[in-house]
Coordinates of C-alpha atoms in Angstrom, one line a residue:
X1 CA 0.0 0.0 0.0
X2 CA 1.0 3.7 -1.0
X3 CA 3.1 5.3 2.2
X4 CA 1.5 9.1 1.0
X5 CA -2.2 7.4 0.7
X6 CA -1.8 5.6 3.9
X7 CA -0.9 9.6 5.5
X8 CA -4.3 11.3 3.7
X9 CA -6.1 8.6 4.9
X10 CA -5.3 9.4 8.8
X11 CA -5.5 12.7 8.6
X12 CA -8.8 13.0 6.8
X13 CA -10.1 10.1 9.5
X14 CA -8.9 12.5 12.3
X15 CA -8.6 11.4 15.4
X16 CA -11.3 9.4 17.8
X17 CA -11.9 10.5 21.3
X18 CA -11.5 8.2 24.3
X19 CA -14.7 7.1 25.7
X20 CA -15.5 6.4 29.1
X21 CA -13.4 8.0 32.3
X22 CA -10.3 8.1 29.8
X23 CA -8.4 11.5 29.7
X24 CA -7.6 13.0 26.4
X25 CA -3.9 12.9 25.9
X26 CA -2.4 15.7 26.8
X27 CA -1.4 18.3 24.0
X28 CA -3.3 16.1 21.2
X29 CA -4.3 18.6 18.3
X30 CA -8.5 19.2 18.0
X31 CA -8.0 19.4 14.3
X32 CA -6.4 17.5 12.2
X33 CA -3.6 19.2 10.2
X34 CA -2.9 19.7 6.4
X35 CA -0.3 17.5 4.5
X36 CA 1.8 19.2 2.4
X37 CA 2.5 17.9 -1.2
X38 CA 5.6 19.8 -3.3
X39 CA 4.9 19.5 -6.5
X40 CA 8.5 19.6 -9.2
X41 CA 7.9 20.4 -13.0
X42 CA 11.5 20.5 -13.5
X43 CA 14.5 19.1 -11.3
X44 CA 17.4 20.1 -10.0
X45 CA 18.4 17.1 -8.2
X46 CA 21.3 19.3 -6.5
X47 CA 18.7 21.5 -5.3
X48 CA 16.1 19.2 -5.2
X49 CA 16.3 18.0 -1.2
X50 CA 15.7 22.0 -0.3
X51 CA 13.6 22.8 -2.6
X52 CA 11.6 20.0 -1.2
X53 CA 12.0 20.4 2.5
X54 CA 9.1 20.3 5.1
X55 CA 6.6 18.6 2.7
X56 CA 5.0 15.3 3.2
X57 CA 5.6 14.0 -0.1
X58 CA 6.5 14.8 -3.4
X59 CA 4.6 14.9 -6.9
X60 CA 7.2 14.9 -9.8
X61 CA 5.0 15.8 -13.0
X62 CA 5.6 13.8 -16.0
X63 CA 4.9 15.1 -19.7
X64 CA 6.1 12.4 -21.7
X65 CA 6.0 8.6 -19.9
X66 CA 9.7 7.1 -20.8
X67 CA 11.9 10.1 -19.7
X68 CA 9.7 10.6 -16.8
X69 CA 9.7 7.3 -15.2
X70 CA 13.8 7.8 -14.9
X71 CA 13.6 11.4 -13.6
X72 CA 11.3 9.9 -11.1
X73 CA 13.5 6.9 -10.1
X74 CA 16.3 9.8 -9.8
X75 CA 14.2 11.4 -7.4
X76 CA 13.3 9.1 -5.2
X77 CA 16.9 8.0 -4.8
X78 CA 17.6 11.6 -3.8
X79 CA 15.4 12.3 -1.6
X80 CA 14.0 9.0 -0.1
X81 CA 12.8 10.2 3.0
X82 CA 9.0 10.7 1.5
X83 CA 7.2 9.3 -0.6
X84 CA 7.2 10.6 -4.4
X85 CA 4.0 10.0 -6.8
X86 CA 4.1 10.6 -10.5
X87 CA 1.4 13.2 -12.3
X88 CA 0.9 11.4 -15.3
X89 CA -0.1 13.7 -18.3
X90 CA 0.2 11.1 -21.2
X91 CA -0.7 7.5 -20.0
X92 CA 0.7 4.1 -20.9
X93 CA 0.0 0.9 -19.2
X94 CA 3.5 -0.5 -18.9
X95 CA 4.8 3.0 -17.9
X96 CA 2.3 2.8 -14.6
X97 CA 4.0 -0.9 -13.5
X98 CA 7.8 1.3 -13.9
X99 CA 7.0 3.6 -11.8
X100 CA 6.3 1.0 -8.5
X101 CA 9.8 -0.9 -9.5
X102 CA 11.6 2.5 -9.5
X103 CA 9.8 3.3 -6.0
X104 CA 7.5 5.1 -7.1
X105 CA 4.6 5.7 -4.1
X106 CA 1.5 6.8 -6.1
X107 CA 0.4 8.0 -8.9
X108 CA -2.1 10.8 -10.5
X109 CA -4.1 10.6 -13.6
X110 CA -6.4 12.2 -15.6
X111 CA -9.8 10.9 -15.7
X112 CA -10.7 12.4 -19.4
X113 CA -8.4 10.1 -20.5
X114 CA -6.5 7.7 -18.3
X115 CA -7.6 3.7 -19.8
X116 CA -9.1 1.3 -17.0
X117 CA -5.7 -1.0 -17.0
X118 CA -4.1 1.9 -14.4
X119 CA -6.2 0.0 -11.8
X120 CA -4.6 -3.4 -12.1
X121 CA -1.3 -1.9 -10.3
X122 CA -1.7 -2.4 -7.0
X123 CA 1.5 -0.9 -5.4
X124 CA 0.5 2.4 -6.5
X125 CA -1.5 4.6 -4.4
X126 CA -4.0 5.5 -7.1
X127 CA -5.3 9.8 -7.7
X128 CA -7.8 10.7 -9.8
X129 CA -7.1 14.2 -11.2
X130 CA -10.7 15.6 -12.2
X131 CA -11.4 19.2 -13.3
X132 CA -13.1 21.7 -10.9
X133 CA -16.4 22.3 -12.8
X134 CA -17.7 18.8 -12.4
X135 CA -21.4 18.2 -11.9
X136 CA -22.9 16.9 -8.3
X137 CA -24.1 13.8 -9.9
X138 CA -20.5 12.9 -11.1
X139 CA -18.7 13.6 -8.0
X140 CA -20.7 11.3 -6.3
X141 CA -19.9 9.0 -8.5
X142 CA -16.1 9.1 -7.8
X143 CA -16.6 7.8 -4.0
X144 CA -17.4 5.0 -5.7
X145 CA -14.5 4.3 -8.2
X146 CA -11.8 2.2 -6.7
X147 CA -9.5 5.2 -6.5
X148 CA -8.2 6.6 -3.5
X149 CA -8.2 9.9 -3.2
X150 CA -9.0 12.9 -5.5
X151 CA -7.0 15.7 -7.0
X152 CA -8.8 19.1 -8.2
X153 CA -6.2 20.3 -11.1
X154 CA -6.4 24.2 -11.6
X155 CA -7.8 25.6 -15.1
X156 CA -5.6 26.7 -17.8
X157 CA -2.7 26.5 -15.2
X158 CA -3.8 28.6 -12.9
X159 CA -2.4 28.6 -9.3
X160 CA -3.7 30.9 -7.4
X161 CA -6.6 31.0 -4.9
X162 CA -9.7 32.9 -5.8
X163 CA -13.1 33.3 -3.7
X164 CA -15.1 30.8 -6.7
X165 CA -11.9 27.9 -6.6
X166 CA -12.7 28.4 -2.5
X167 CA -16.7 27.7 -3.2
X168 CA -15.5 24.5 -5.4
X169 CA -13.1 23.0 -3.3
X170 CA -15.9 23.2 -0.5
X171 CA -18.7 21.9 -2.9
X172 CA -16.0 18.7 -3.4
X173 CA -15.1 18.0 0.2
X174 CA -18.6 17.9 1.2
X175 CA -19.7 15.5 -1.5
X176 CA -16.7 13.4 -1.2
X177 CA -15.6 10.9 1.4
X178 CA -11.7 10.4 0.2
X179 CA -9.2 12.4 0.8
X180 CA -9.0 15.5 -1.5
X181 CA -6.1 17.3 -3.0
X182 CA -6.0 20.8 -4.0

């Protein structure tokens, strides 16, 4: 099982509170706390270990499958102390089964155009990259695809916060129960 899937999945479970004459542990935090994810277009892998620093894993975006599956293996090597996912923009089935022998931790993928075989690799945590402008109907429909966790990809490349991405993001995580990436 994905290391990075395994961290979403306890923090978006937060944490249970003892029953019974129990004391809460002293110094526990009420709310669960944001992962952070670095994403890397390009690499420095001098660089790369500061330029990554402080997050909880890394997401190393890959244009084109073959040189990208070695860039990634490069990564991880450098800095394996978190997990590293691929973001898959062109998709290949024997491309997804590389990246879990070069320790690759999970991957994201579009779902206007990732194929069904992504699913059969079962080392991978799997992500499911969907626009933000997706219908109530549909989103419901993604708790139950065997995916497991969701990524809302900016328009047009933007990457910046406005009031309306703010209003989306809440419409997802209240119609979602996995983990959701922004």
């Amino acid at each position: 099982m994905s290391k990075f899937i395994d961290k979403l999945s306890l923090v978006s479970e937060g944490r249970l509170k003892p029953m019974g004459f129990r004391m809460a542990a002293q110094g526990a935090p009420s709310k669960s706390r944001m992962l952070l994810v670095a994403s890397v277009a390009e690499v420095d892998i001098d660089r790369l270990a500061d330029d990554v620093g402080g997050a909880d894993a890394g997401l190393l975006e890959i244009p084109k499958s073959s040189s990208g599956v070695k860039t990634l293996k490069k990564v991880c090597q450098a800095v394996s102390d978190i997990p590293w996912g691929g973001w898959l923009k062109e998709i290949g089935g024997k491309e997804i089964g590389q990246m879990a022998e070069v320790g690759g931790d999970f991957v994201v993928f579009p779902a206007a155009s990732a194929s069904l075989p992504i699913l059969e690799e079962k080392k991978l945590g799997k992500v499911l990259e969907v626009e933000p402008g997706l219908d109530a109907g549909l989103l419901k429909a993604i708790d139950d695809l065997p995916v497991d966790a969701v990524l809302i990809a900016g328009e047009g490349g933007k990457r910046f916060l406005t009031w309306h991405y703010l209003m989306l993001f809440r419409r997802y995580a209240s119609l979602l129960t996995k983990p959701l990436l922004v």
